[in-house]
mmCIF file of C-alpha atoms in Angstrom:
data_model
loop_
_atom_site.group_PDB
_atom_site.id
_atom_site.type_symbol
_atom_site.label_atom_id
_atom_site.label_comp_id
_atom_site.label_asym_id
_atom_site.label_seq_id
_atom_site.Cartn_x
_atom_site.Cartn_y
_atom_site.Cartn_z
ATOM 1 C CA MET M 1 24.142 21.665 9.716
ATOM 2 C CA SER M 2 23.186 19.080 7.350
ATOM 3 C CA ALA M 3 21.459 20.505 3.809
ATOM 4 C CA LEU M 4 19.004 18.774 4.872
ATOM 5 C CA LYS M 5 17.735 20.973 7.833
ATOM 6 C CA LYS M 6 17.536 23.271 4.991
ATOM 7 C CA THR M 7 14.770 21.627 3.117
ATOM 8 C CA ALA M 8 11.054 22.181 3.331
ATOM 9 C CA LEU M 9 8.822 19.821 1.463
ATOM 10 C CA THR M 10 5.358 20.967 0.174
ATOM 11 C CA VAL M 11 2.433 18.419 -0.502
ATOM 12 C CA THR M 12 -0.685 19.342 -1.817
ATOM 13 C CA ALA M 13 -3.790 16.685 -2.132
ATOM 14 C CA ALA M 14 -3.706 17.507 -6.228
ATOM 15 C CA ALA M 15 -0.261 16.231 -6.780
ATOM 16 C CA LEU M 16 2.464 14.591 -5.810
ATOM 17 C CA LEU M 17 5.289 16.545 -5.174
ATOM 18 C CA PRO M 18 7.880 16.040 -7.415
ATOM 19 C CA VAL M 19 11.292 13.910 -6.289
ATOM 20 C CA LEU M 20 13.158 15.582 -4.360
ATOM 21 C CA THR M 21 17.073 16.105 -4.998
ATOM 22 C CA ILE M 22 19.415 17.560 -2.549
ATOM 23 C CA THR M 23 23.244 17.207 -2.438
ATOM 24 C CA PRO M 24 24.884 16.330 1.014
ATOM 25 C CA ALA M 25 27.548 18.009 2.519
ATOM 26 C CA SER M 26 28.577 15.406 5.456
ATOM 27 C CA ALA M 27 31.533 13.438 7.193
ATOM 28 C CA ASP M 28 33.401 11.656 9.638
ATOM 29 C CA THR M 29 32.918 14.402 12.407
ATOM 30 C CA GLU M 30 35.632 12.878 14.557
ATOM 31 C CA HIS M 31 38.135 12.128 12.073
ATOM 32 C CA ARG M 32 38.156 15.736 9.793
ATOM 33 C CA THR M 33 39.396 18.884 10.066
ATOM 34 C CA ALA M 34 36.905 21.706 10.604
ATOM 35 C CA ASP M 35 38.153 23.666 7.105
ATOM 36 C CA LYS M 36 38.634 20.081 5.320
ATOM 37 C CA LYS M 37 36.298 20.298 2.274
ATOM 38 C CA GLN M 38 33.779 17.814 2.237
ATOM 39 C CA PRO M 39 33.042 15.538 -0.442
ATOM 40 C CA ASN M 40 30.475 14.922 -2.813
ATOM 41 C CA PRO M 41 28.470 11.826 -3.692
ATOM 42 C CA PRO M 42 28.757 11.113 -7.901
ATOM 43 C CA ALA M 43 27.357 13.282 -10.270
ATOM 44 C CA SER M 44 25.926 10.093 -11.447
ATOM 45 C CA MET M 45 25.880 5.952 -9.574
ATOM 46 C CA SER M 46 24.196 3.077 -10.356
ATOM 47 C CA SER M 47 20.729 2.846 -11.520
ATOM 48 C CA VAL M 48 19.661 -0.938 -9.714
ATOM 49 C CA GLY M 49 16.487 -0.455 -8.428
ATOM 50 C CA GLY M 50 15.526 2.255 -10.105
ATOM 51 C CA THR M 51 17.117 5.266 -12.286
ATOM 52 C CA GLN M 52 15.838 7.518 -9.268
ATOM 53 C CA LEU M 53 18.613 5.613 -7.270
ATOM 54 C CA GLY M 54 21.052 6.352 -9.368
ATOM 55 C CA ARG M 55 20.493 10.000 -8.649
ATOM 56 C CA PRO M 56 22.668 12.326 -5.969
ATOM 57 C CA GLY M 57 21.146 13.580 -3.608
ATOM 58 C CA THR M 58 17.197 12.660 -1.392
ATOM 59 C CA GLN M 59 14.632 10.905 -3.140
ATOM 60 C CA VAL M 60 11.358 11.022 -2.266
ATOM 61 C CA SER M 61 7.918 11.528 -3.336
ATOM 62 C CA LEU M 62 4.997 12.421 -0.828
ATOM 63 C CA GLY M 63 1.545 11.918 -1.528
ATOM 64 C CA PRO M 64 -1.284 13.575 0.269
ATOM 65 C CA GLY M 65 -1.168 13.401 4.022
ATOM 66 C CA ALA M 66 2.573 11.967 3.773
ATOM 67 C CA PRO M 67 5.035 13.481 6.698
ATOM 68 C CA VAL M 68 7.848 15.183 5.729
ATOM 69 C CA LEU M 69 11.194 13.777 5.996
ATOM 70 C CA PRO M 70 12.911 14.052 9.415
ATOM 71 C CA LYS M 71 15.223 17.495 9.370
ATOM 72 C CA ASP M 72 17.494 15.778 11.767
ATOM 73 C CA VAL M 73 19.433 13.302 9.427
ATOM 74 C CA SER M 74 23.573 14.245 7.822
ATOM 75 C CA GLY M 75 24.133 10.601 7.159
ATOM 76 C CA ARG M 76 26.067 10.747 3.664
ATOM 77 C CA SER M 77 23.834 7.940 2.160
ATOM 78 C CA TRP M 78 20.846 6.331 3.668
ATOM 79 C CA ILE M 79 17.704 4.285 2.401
ATOM 80 C CA VAL M 80 14.524 3.392 4.070
ATOM 81 C CA ALA M 81 12.908 0.477 2.259
ATOM 82 C CA ASP M 82 9.878 -1.942 2.865
ATOM 83 C CA ALA M 83 11.514 -5.011 3.497
ATOM 84 C CA GLU M 84 8.330 -7.092 2.084
ATOM 85 C CA SER M 85 7.399 -5.624 -0.748
ATOM 86 C CA GLY M 86 11.046 -4.049 -1.673
ATOM 87 C CA ASP M 87 9.713 -0.916 -2.269
ATOM 88 C CA VAL M 88 11.962 2.065 -1.344
ATOM 89 C CA LEU M 89 10.381 4.754 0.204
ATOM 90 C CA ALA M 90 12.828 7.655 0.477
ATOM 91 C CA SER M 91 16.727 6.900 -0.241
ATOM 92 C CA HIS M 92 19.749 9.573 -0.525
ATOM 93 C CA ASN M 93 22.861 8.676 -2.218
ATOM 94 C CA ALA M 94 21.603 5.509 -1.869
ATOM 95 C CA HIS M 95 24.615 4.001 -4.106
ATOM 96 C CA TRP M 96 27.246 5.770 -3.172
ATOM 97 C CA ARG M 97 29.950 3.593 -3.008
ATOM 98 C CA LEU M 98 31.483 4.264 1.020
ATOM 99 C CA PRO M 99 32.988 2.336 3.138
ATOM 100 C CA PRO M 100 30.824 -0.048 5.248
ATOM 101 C CA ALA M 101 33.206 -0.947 8.137
ATOM 102 C CA SER M 102 31.366 -3.752 10.301
ATOM 103 C CA THR M 103 28.432 -4.017 8.254
ATOM 104 C CA LEU M 104 30.463 -5.629 6.084
ATOM 105 C CA LYS M 105 29.813 -8.630 8.383
ATOM 106 C CA MET M 106 26.578 -9.015 7.157
ATOM 107 C CA LEU M 107 27.429 -10.176 3.749
ATOM 108 C CA PHE M 108 30.276 -12.405 5.652
ATOM 109 C CA ALA M 109 27.163 -14.085 7.434
ATOM 110 C CA ASP M 110 24.667 -14.480 4.952
ATOM 111 C CA THR M 111 27.749 -15.989 2.481
ATOM 112 C CA VAL M 112 29.467 -18.384 5.132
ATOM 113 C CA LEU M 113 26.658 -19.242 7.766
ATOM 114 C CA PRO M 114 24.942 -21.949 5.427
ATOM 115 C CA ARG M 115 28.455 -23.425 5.025
ATOM 116 C CA LEU M 116 29.446 -24.532 9.235
ATOM 117 C CA PRO M 117 27.279 -26.530 11.496
ATOM 118 C CA ARG M 118 26.304 -24.396 14.412
ATOM 119 C CA THR M 119 27.273 -27.631 16.355
ATOM 120 C CA GLU M 120 30.806 -28.414 14.767
ATOM 121 C CA ILE M 121 33.840 -27.586 17.352
ATOM 122 C CA HIS M 122 37.019 -26.368 16.438
ATOM 123 C CA THR M 123 40.491 -25.641 18.192
ATOM 124 C CA VAL M 124 42.109 -22.590 17.117
ATOM 125 C CA THR M 125 45.340 -21.628 16.053
ATOM 126 C CA ASN M 126 47.654 -19.241 16.062
ATOM 127 C CA ALA M 127 47.926 -18.629 12.314
ATOM 128 C CA GLU M 128 44.208 -18.109 12.554
ATOM 129 C CA LEU M 129 44.572 -14.652 14.332
ATOM 130 C CA ALA M 130 48.113 -13.830 13.008
ATOM 131 C CA ASP M 131 46.084 -11.280 10.561
ATOM 132 C CA VAL M 132 44.036 -9.488 12.714
ATOM 133 C CA GLY M 133 43.660 -6.006 12.234
ATOM 134 C CA GLU M 134 45.334 -3.937 14.731
ATOM 135 C CA GLY M 135 42.754 -2.141 16.577
ATOM 136 C CA SER M 136 40.095 -4.344 15.822
ATOM 137 C CA SER M 137 36.908 -5.051 17.915
ATOM 138 C CA LEU M 138 37.357 -8.999 19.534
ATOM 139 C CA VAL M 139 35.300 -11.301 21.363
ATOM 140 C CA GLY M 140 38.304 -12.599 22.858
ATOM 141 C CA VAL M 141 38.666 -15.749 21.064
ATOM 142 C CA LYS M 142 41.938 -17.791 22.275
ATOM 143 C CA GLU M 143 44.617 -19.781 20.266
ATOM 144 C CA ASN M 144 44.545 -23.351 21.453
ATOM 145 C CA LEU M 145 41.124 -22.853 22.685
ATOM 146 C CA THR M 146 37.508 -24.503 21.912
ATOM 147 C CA TYR M 147 34.540 -22.939 20.561
ATOM 148 C CA SER M 148 31.687 -24.344 18.525
ATOM 149 C CA VAL M 149 30.761 -22.892 15.332
ATOM 150 C CA HIS M 150 27.527 -21.024 17.164
ATOM 151 C CA ASP M 151 29.949 -19.477 19.441
ATOM 152 C CA LEU M 152 31.785 -17.780 16.939
ATOM 153 C CA TRP M 153 28.443 -16.543 15.269
ATOM 154 C CA LEU M 154 27.280 -14.636 18.677
ATOM 155 C CA GLY M 155 31.023 -13.302 18.851
ATOM 156 C CA VAL M 156 30.401 -11.800 15.164
ATOM 157 C CA PHE M 157 27.014 -10.611 15.365
ATOM 158 C CA LEU M 158 27.096 -8.994 19.291
ATOM 159 C CA ARG M 159 30.781 -8.345 19.798
ATOM 160 C CA SER M 160 31.423 -7.581 15.870
ATOM 161 C CA GLY M 161 34.364 -9.502 16.974
ATOM 162 C CA ASN M 162 37.301 -9.335 13.906
ATOM 163 C CA ASP M 163 39.021 -12.516 15.975
ATOM 164 C CA ALA M 164 35.878 -14.790 15.254
ATOM 165 C CA VAL M 165 35.668 -13.493 11.974
ATOM 166 C CA HIS M 166 39.008 -14.580 11.196
ATOM 167 C CA VAL M 167 38.330 -18.044 12.363
ATOM 168 C CA LEU M 168 35.467 -18.929 11.060
ATOM 169 C CA SER M 169 36.908 -17.771 7.642
ATOM 170 C CA SER M 170 40.057 -20.535 8.251
ATOM 171 C CA MET M 171 36.774 -22.886 8.620
ATOM 172 C CA ASN M 172 35.800 -21.837 5.150
ATOM 173 C CA GLY M 173 38.877 -22.267 3.725
ATOM 174 C CA GLY M 174 40.841 -19.366 4.339
ATOM 175 C CA VAL M 175 40.305 -15.645 3.967
ATOM 176 C CA PRO M 176 41.014 -15.458 0.374
ATOM 177 C CA LYS M 177 38.911 -17.808 -0.402
ATOM 178 C CA THR M 178 36.440 -16.173 1.782
ATOM 179 C CA VAL M 179 36.255 -12.952 0.419
ATOM 180 C CA MET M 180 36.118 -14.474 -3.483
ATOM 181 C CA ASP M 181 32.629 -16.338 -2.126
ATOM 182 C CA MET M 182 31.729 -12.837 -0.385
ATOM 183 C CA GLN M 183 31.989 -10.959 -3.859
ATOM 184 C CA GLU M 184 30.381 -13.833 -5.871
ATOM 185 C CA HIS M 185 27.570 -13.961 -2.716
ATOM 186 C CA ALA M 186 27.295 -10.145 -3.584
ATOM 187 C CA GLU M 187 26.898 -10.078 -7.502
ATOM 188 C CA GLU M 188 24.399 -13.013 -7.299
ATOM 189 C CA LEU M 189 22.396 -10.530 -4.977
ATOM 190 C CA GLN M 190 22.968 -8.142 -7.111
ATOM 191 C CA ALA M 191 24.970 -5.753 -4.776
ATOM 192 C CA LEU M 192 26.963 -4.249 -7.454
ATOM 193 C CA ASP M 193 28.258 -1.379 -5.321
ATOM 194 C CA THR M 194 30.221 -4.086 -3.072
ATOM 195 C CA HIS M 195 33.824 -4.743 -3.296
ATOM 196 C CA VAL M 196 35.454 -6.956 -1.139
ATOM 197 C CA VAL M 197 38.391 -6.828 0.568
ATOM 198 C CA SER M 198 38.659 -7.974 3.840
ATOM 199 C CA PRO M 199 35.746 -10.622 5.027
ATOM 200 C CA ASP M 200 35.470 -8.540 8.517
ATOM 201 C CA GLY M 201 34.627 -4.468 7.157
ATOM 202 C CA TYR M 202 38.506 -4.087 8.559
ATOM 203 C CA ASP M 203 39.334 -0.422 6.670
ATOM 204 C CA ALA M 204 40.679 -1.759 3.524
ATOM 205 C CA ASP M 205 41.896 0.425 -0.295
ATOM 206 C CA GLY M 206 39.210 -0.285 -1.877
ATOM 207 C CA GLN M 207 36.488 -1.653 0.400
ATOM 208 C CA VAL M 208 33.626 -0.341 -0.710
ATOM 209 C CA SER M 209 29.608 -0.988 -0.533
ATOM 210 C CA SER M 210 26.415 1.312 -0.259
ATOM 211 C CA ALA M 211 23.383 2.046 1.622
ATOM 212 C CA TYR M 212 21.224 0.418 -1.179
ATOM 213 C CA ASP M 213 24.046 -2.790 -1.090
ATOM 214 C CA LEU M 214 23.781 -3.196 2.952
ATOM 215 C CA THR M 215 19.750 -3.324 2.453
ATOM 216 C CA LEU M 216 19.563 -5.732 -0.066
ATOM 217 C CA ILE M 217 22.316 -7.840 2.366
ATOM 218 C CA ALA M 218 20.412 -7.458 5.241
ATOM 219 C CA ARG M 219 16.837 -8.617 3.497
ATOM 220 C CA SER M 220 18.923 -11.713 2.369
ATOM 221 C CA GLY M 221 20.321 -12.397 4.901
ATOM 222 C CA MET M 222 17.219 -12.040 6.900
ATOM 223 C CA GLN M 223 15.616 -15.030 5.125
ATOM 224 C CA LYS M 224 18.260 -17.627 7.244
ATOM 225 C CA LYS M 225 16.817 -18.829 10.529
ATOM 226 C CA ASP M 226 20.259 -18.708 11.759
ATOM 227 C CA PHE M 227 20.454 -15.184 10.980
ATOM 228 C CA ARG M 228 17.744 -13.680 12.104
ATOM 229 C CA GLU M 229 18.733 -15.530 15.463
ATOM 230 C CA TYR M 230 21.656 -14.261 16.061
ATOM 231 C CA CYS M 231 21.507 -10.786 14.415
ATOM 232 C CA SER M 232 18.469 -10.531 16.966
ATOM 233 C CA THR M 233 20.282 -11.300 20.349
ATOM 234 C CA ALA M 234 20.831 -9.391 23.060
ATOM 235 C CA HIS M 235 22.826 -10.835 25.257
ATOM 236 C CA ALA M 236 25.227 -14.223 25.687
ATOM 237 C CA GLU M 237 27.735 -16.488 27.216
ATOM 238 C CA PHE M 238 31.121 -16.610 25.638
ATOM 239 C CA PRO M 239 33.337 -19.095 26.480
ATOM 240 C CA GLY M 240 36.424 -17.719 28.690
ATOM 241 C CA THR M 241 39.508 -19.758 29.889
ATOM 242 C CA GLN M 242 39.617 -23.231 30.519
ATOM 243 C CA VAL M 243 41.626 -24.837 33.497
ATOM 244 C CA GLU M 244 41.964 -28.314 33.219
ATOM 245 C CA GLY M 245 39.605 -30.744 35.819
ATOM 246 C CA LYS M 246 37.009 -27.495 36.229
ATOM 247 C CA LYS M 247 34.793 -26.487 34.198
ATOM 248 C CA ARG M 248 35.512 -23.858 31.628
ATOM 249 C CA GLU M 249 34.409 -20.411 32.886
ATOM 250 C CA THR M 250 32.635 -18.200 30.387
ATOM 251 C CA PHE M 251 32.090 -14.426 30.323
ATOM 252 C CA GLU M 252 28.645 -12.246 29.333
ATOM 253 C CA ILE M 253 28.302 -10.203 25.779
ATOM 254 C CA GLN M 254 26.215 -7.604 24.917
ATOM 255 C CA ASN M 255 25.196 -6.622 21.496
ATOM 256 C CA THR M 256 26.557 -3.584 20.683
ATOM 257 C CA ASN M 257 23.607 -2.700 18.296
ATOM 258 C CA ARG M 258 22.216 0.080 20.192
ATOM 259 C CA LEU M 259 19.081 0.097 19.183
ATOM 260 C CA LEU M 260 18.498 -3.684 20.009
ATOM 261 C CA THR M 261 20.320 -3.535 23.595
ATOM 262 C CA GLY M 262 19.859 0.261 24.468
ATOM 263 C CA ASP M 263 22.843 2.337 26.226
ATOM 264 C CA TYR M 264 24.647 5.121 25.991
ATOM 265 C CA GLY M 265 21.926 7.456 25.706
ATOM 266 C CA ILE M 266 20.164 4.817 23.709
ATOM 267 C CA SER M 267 16.405 3.321 23.852
ATOM 268 C CA PRO M 268 15.629 0.340 22.383
ATOM 269 C CA TYR M 269 14.036 1.303 19.337
ATOM 270 C CA LYS M 270 10.064 -0.908 19.075
ATOM 271 C CA GLY M 271 10.107 -3.323 17.261
ATOM 272 C CA ILE M 272 13.569 -3.100 16.567
ATOM 273 C CA ALA M 273 14.949 -7.389 15.342
ATOM 274 C CA GLY M 274 18.561 -6.894 14.271
ATOM 275 C CA VAL M 275 20.820 -6.610 12.205
ATOM 276 C CA LYS M 276 24.547 -4.887 11.982
ATOM 277 C CA ASN M 277 25.923 -1.545 13.057
ATOM 278 C CA GLY M 278 29.861 -0.990 12.241
ATOM 279 C CA ASN M 279 32.519 2.084 13.110
ATOM 280 C CA THR M 280 35.943 2.634 12.119
ATOM 281 C CA SER M 281 38.360 5.689 11.394
ATOM 282 C CA HIS M 282 37.392 5.334 7.812
ATOM 283 C CA ALA M 283 34.164 4.601 7.221
ATOM 284 C CA GLY M 284 32.694 6.662 10.285
ATOM 285 C CA ALA M 285 29.736 4.856 12.117
ATOM 286 C CA THR M 286 27.458 2.651 9.567
ATOM 287 C CA PHE M 287 24.122 1.380 10.734
ATOM 288 C CA THR M 288 21.357 -1.231 9.021
ATOM 289 C CA GLY M 289 18.563 -2.031 11.296
ATOM 290 C CA VAL M 290 15.308 -3.879 10.828
ATOM 291 C CA ALA M 291 12.126 -3.248 12.437
ATOM 292 C CA GLU M 292 8.056 -4.122 12.436
ATOM 293 C CA ARG M 293 5.297 -2.458 13.801
ATOM 294 C CA ASN M 294 1.218 -2.825 12.674
ATOM 295 C CA GLY M 295 2.338 -5.879 10.492
ATOM 296 C CA ARG M 296 4.509 -3.904 8.675
ATOM 297 C CA VAL M 297 8.367 -4.378 8.256
ATOM 298 C CA LEU M 298 10.614 -2.007 7.118
ATOM 299 C CA LEU M 299 14.541 -1.581 6.132
ATOM 300 C CA VAL M 300 17.215 1.237 7.295
ATOM 301 C CA THR M 301 20.957 1.852 6.232
ATOM 302 C CA VAL M 302 23.188 4.870 6.959
ATOM 303 C CA MET M 303 26.213 5.649 6.334
ATOM 304 C CA ASN M 304 28.187 8.074 8.483
ATOM 305 C CA PRO M 305 26.131 10.676 9.713
ATOM 306 C CA ASP M 306 28.162 14.759 10.045
ATOM 307 C CA SER M 307 26.108 15.482 13.070
ATOM 308 C CA GLU M 308 28.212 15.867 16.320
ATOM 309 C CA GLU M 309 25.272 14.315 18.090
ATOM 310 C CA SER M 310 26.495 11.508 20.229
ATOM 311 C CA GLN M 311 25.399 7.845 18.767
ATOM 312 C CA ALA M 312 23.883 9.924 15.799
ATOM 313 C CA VAL M 313 23.791 6.870 13.323
ATOM 314 C CA TYR M 314 21.675 5.566 15.631
ATOM 315 C CA LYS M 315 19.456 8.230 16.079
ATOM 316 C CA GLU M 316 19.243 9.030 12.707
ATOM 317 C CA ALA M 317 17.970 5.492 11.342
ATOM 318 C CA GLY M 318 15.246 5.379 14.203
ATOM 319 C CA ARG M 319 14.273 8.831 12.986
ATOM 320 C CA LEU M 320 13.706 7.000 9.346
ATOM 321 C CA LEU M 321 12.397 4.873 10.847
ATOM 322 C CA ASP M 322 9.805 6.723 12.374
ATOM 323 C CA TRP M 323 9.390 8.302 8.903
ATOM 324 C CA GLY M 324 8.437 5.115 6.708
ATOM 325 C CA PHE M 325 6.309 3.198 9.436
ATOM 326 C CA ALA M 326 4.000 6.820 8.848
ATOM 327 C CA ALA M 327 4.746 7.791 5.827
ATOM 328 C CA ALA M 328 4.047 3.719 4.435
ATOM 329 C CA GLY M 329 0.652 3.985 1.988
ATOM 330 C CA LYS M 330 1.336 7.481 1.675
ATOM 331 C CA VAL M 331 4.667 8.109 -0.596
ATOM 332 C CA LYS M 332 5.341 6.857 -4.322
ATOM 333 C CA PRO M 333 8.315 4.628 -4.331
ATOM 334 C CA VAL M 334 11.373 5.753 -6.024
ATOM 335 C CA GLY M 335 12.702 2.214 -7.120
ATOM 336 C CA GLU M 336 13.006 -1.199 -5.598
ATOM 337 C CA LEU M 337 15.207 -3.570 -3.558
ATOM 338 C CA VAL M 338 16.185 -6.315 -6.836
ATOM 339 C CA PRO M 339 15.569 -10.088 -6.211
ATOM 340 C CA PRO M 340 18.945 -11.823 -6.656
ATOM 341 C CA LYS M 341 20.342 -12.768 -10.336
ATOM 342 C CA SER M 342 19.021 -16.747 -9.850
ATOM 343 C CA ALA M 343 15.202 -15.826 -8.890
ATOM 344 C CA VAL M 344 13.072 -18.001 -9.635
ATOM 345 C CA THR M 345 9.244 -19.136 -8.222
ATOM 346 C CA PRO M 346 9.967 -21.183 -5.478
ATOM 347 C CA SER M 347 8.553 -25.244 -5.649
ATOM 348 C CA ALA M 348 7.212 -26.441 -2.846
ATOM 349 C CA ASN M 349 10.217 -28.699 -2.073
ATOM 350 C CA ASP M 350 11.968 -24.788 -1.644
ATOM 351 C CA ALA M 351 9.632 -23.989 0.981
ATOM 352 C CA ASN M 352 10.230 -27.140 2.991
ATOM 353 C CA THR M 353 13.855 -26.785 2.729
ATOM 354 C CA ALA M 354 13.157 -22.827 4.293
ATOM 355 C CA ASN M 355 10.838 -24.278 6.660
ATOM 356 C CA ASN M 356 13.499 -26.712 8.302
ATOM 357 C CA GLY M 357 16.085 -23.286 8.562
ATOM 358 C CA ALA M 358 17.989 -23.301 5.758
ATOM 359 C CA PRO M 359 18.137 -21.057 3.110
ATOM 360 C CA ALA M 360 15.994 -21.865 0.348
ATOM 361 C CA LYS M 361 17.064 -22.647 -3.159
ATOM 362 C CA SER M 362 15.550 -20.417 -5.426
ATOM 363 C CA HIS M 363 13.600 -16.775 -4.033
ATOM 364 C CA ALA M 364 10.742 -15.430 -6.011
ATOM 365 C CA ALA M 365 11.234 -13.389 -9.199
ATOM 366 C CA GLY M 366 9.529 -10.111 -9.740
ATOM 367 C CA LYS M 367 8.831 -7.134 -6.823
ATOM 368 C CA GLY M 368 8.403 -9.010 -3.309
ATOM 369 C CA ALA M 369 10.935 -11.243 -4.505
ATOM 370 C CA GLY M 370 13.671 -11.770 -1.271
ATOM 371 C CA GLY M 371 10.796 -10.110 0.753
ATOM 372 C CA ILE M 372 10.762 -10.399 4.333
ATOM 373 C CA GLY M 373 7.799 -11.368 6.306
ATOM 374 C CA THR M 374 8.255 -11.062 9.975
ATOM 375 C CA ALA M 375 6.266 -10.343 13.052
ATOM 376 C CA ILE M 376 8.522 -8.701 16.002
ATOM 377 C CA ALA M 377 8.180 -6.240 18.850
ATOM 378 C CA ILE M 378 10.489 -4.762 21.603
ATOM 379 C CA THR M 379 9.033 -4.581 25.053
ATOM 380 C CA GLY M 380 11.353 -3.595 27.669
ATOM 381 C CA GLY M 381 14.103 -4.700 25.621
ATOM 382 C CA VAL M 382 13.264 -7.980 25.145
ATOM 383 C CA LEU M 383 13.157 -9.122 21.933
ATOM 384 C CA VAL M 384 9.438 -11.058 21.047
ATOM 385 C CA VAL M 385 9.008 -12.923 17.951
ATOM 386 C CA VAL M 386 5.639 -14.705 16.464
ATOM 387 C CA ALA M 387 6.088 -17.076 14.193
ATOM 388 C CA ALA M 388 4.449 -17.508 10.892
ATOM 389 C CA GLY M 389 4.316 -19.361 7.929
ATOM 390 C CA VAL M 390 6.836 -20.426 5.197
ATOM 391 C CA PHE M 391 8.430 -17.685 3.361
ATOM 392 C CA LEU M 392 7.031 -17.043 0.043
ATOM 393 C CA VAL M 393 6.212 -14.017 -1.873
ATOM 394 C CA ASN M 394 4.276 -11.564 0.610
ATOM 395 C CA ARG M 395 4.256 -14.645 3.321
ATOM 396 C CA ARG M 396 5.722 -14.948 6.693
ATOM 397 C CA TRP M 397 8.383 -16.686 7.650
ATOM 398 C CA PRO M 398 8.996 -18.517 11.350
ATOM 399 C CA LEU M 399 10.890 -16.379 13.705
ATOM 400 C CA ARG M 400 12.119 -18.061 16.870
ATOM 401 C CA ARG M 401 10.087 -17.097 19.863
ATOM 402 C CA ARG M 402 12.238 -15.850 23.148
#
């Protein structure tokens, strides 16, 4: 049983509850033995975003009327943050450096997506698929067939296709260059817990990130029009085989983010709009999601739940989102999502660039920089997005209407 299940929070109107610190006991239950001792988080971790975020255990400061944290959350590391203000509402080992699995594809997309025109057509070679890891998730890219960049990104986001990642990496100058580009971008975002070894998140020695970093990366990605489109797409048609003289076949692919599409006993989460899930034998299950209710947008990341509950990473993320929406305005932030290193107040030209769908050249400095403003809702599993203003500090950006 998770240590969180043994925790009871009490709050009085006279004073805020001091920050709660709990050391977890959790692991990848699918790949551990019953008597294997579970690892503990480091005694001290990065303090990016605030000193409390560098402490092991759960960090939360409840005010009067705030709900207690959900008991059934067993992730080794997790975070709940207000996506627009950047306030971290609660966290658990936020800076613990852990294998990220395919959630690292968010960094891959945030780095590479702006560099390749979505209409560009590419013929896949044998060499581009040669180093895809054994047992990788695949979308079904085949050598000697042509695909648009748009097709390949759908393969990355919906099916977590490592084959699509390797082809796009080749188009970006190769896997080693892409890894270097991703690392540089992580450092620009101040995602300093992140060390990139492979662009697809496939298990590799030394490849790590953290709940805090993945949340920063998702927040950055959600400022890009194409990123928002792909991570919120539930179903799409993907190019299949080609027979000369006939129209090329297609097959349907579905997003593996269960809070977006449902399935396996999970219902679509009301207000969900992405972003990325992952699962490997070394990392366990990982997930970062963004959702909106009543004009408030929250980001949540959960890494490696220790629960034997089916689809635990999604259920725990949903519980944390529910808590975050109920607790907003009733908790004292325990930290913040920091802006990129180069963040400055955007100019009018930068705003115009952002409005055209390309990433703005700079972001607003200070608290709220890099923030996310959205108007999103899920009804019956169908994403509905409402266009709004260009993104600036505490303003909303446009999202596609479906």
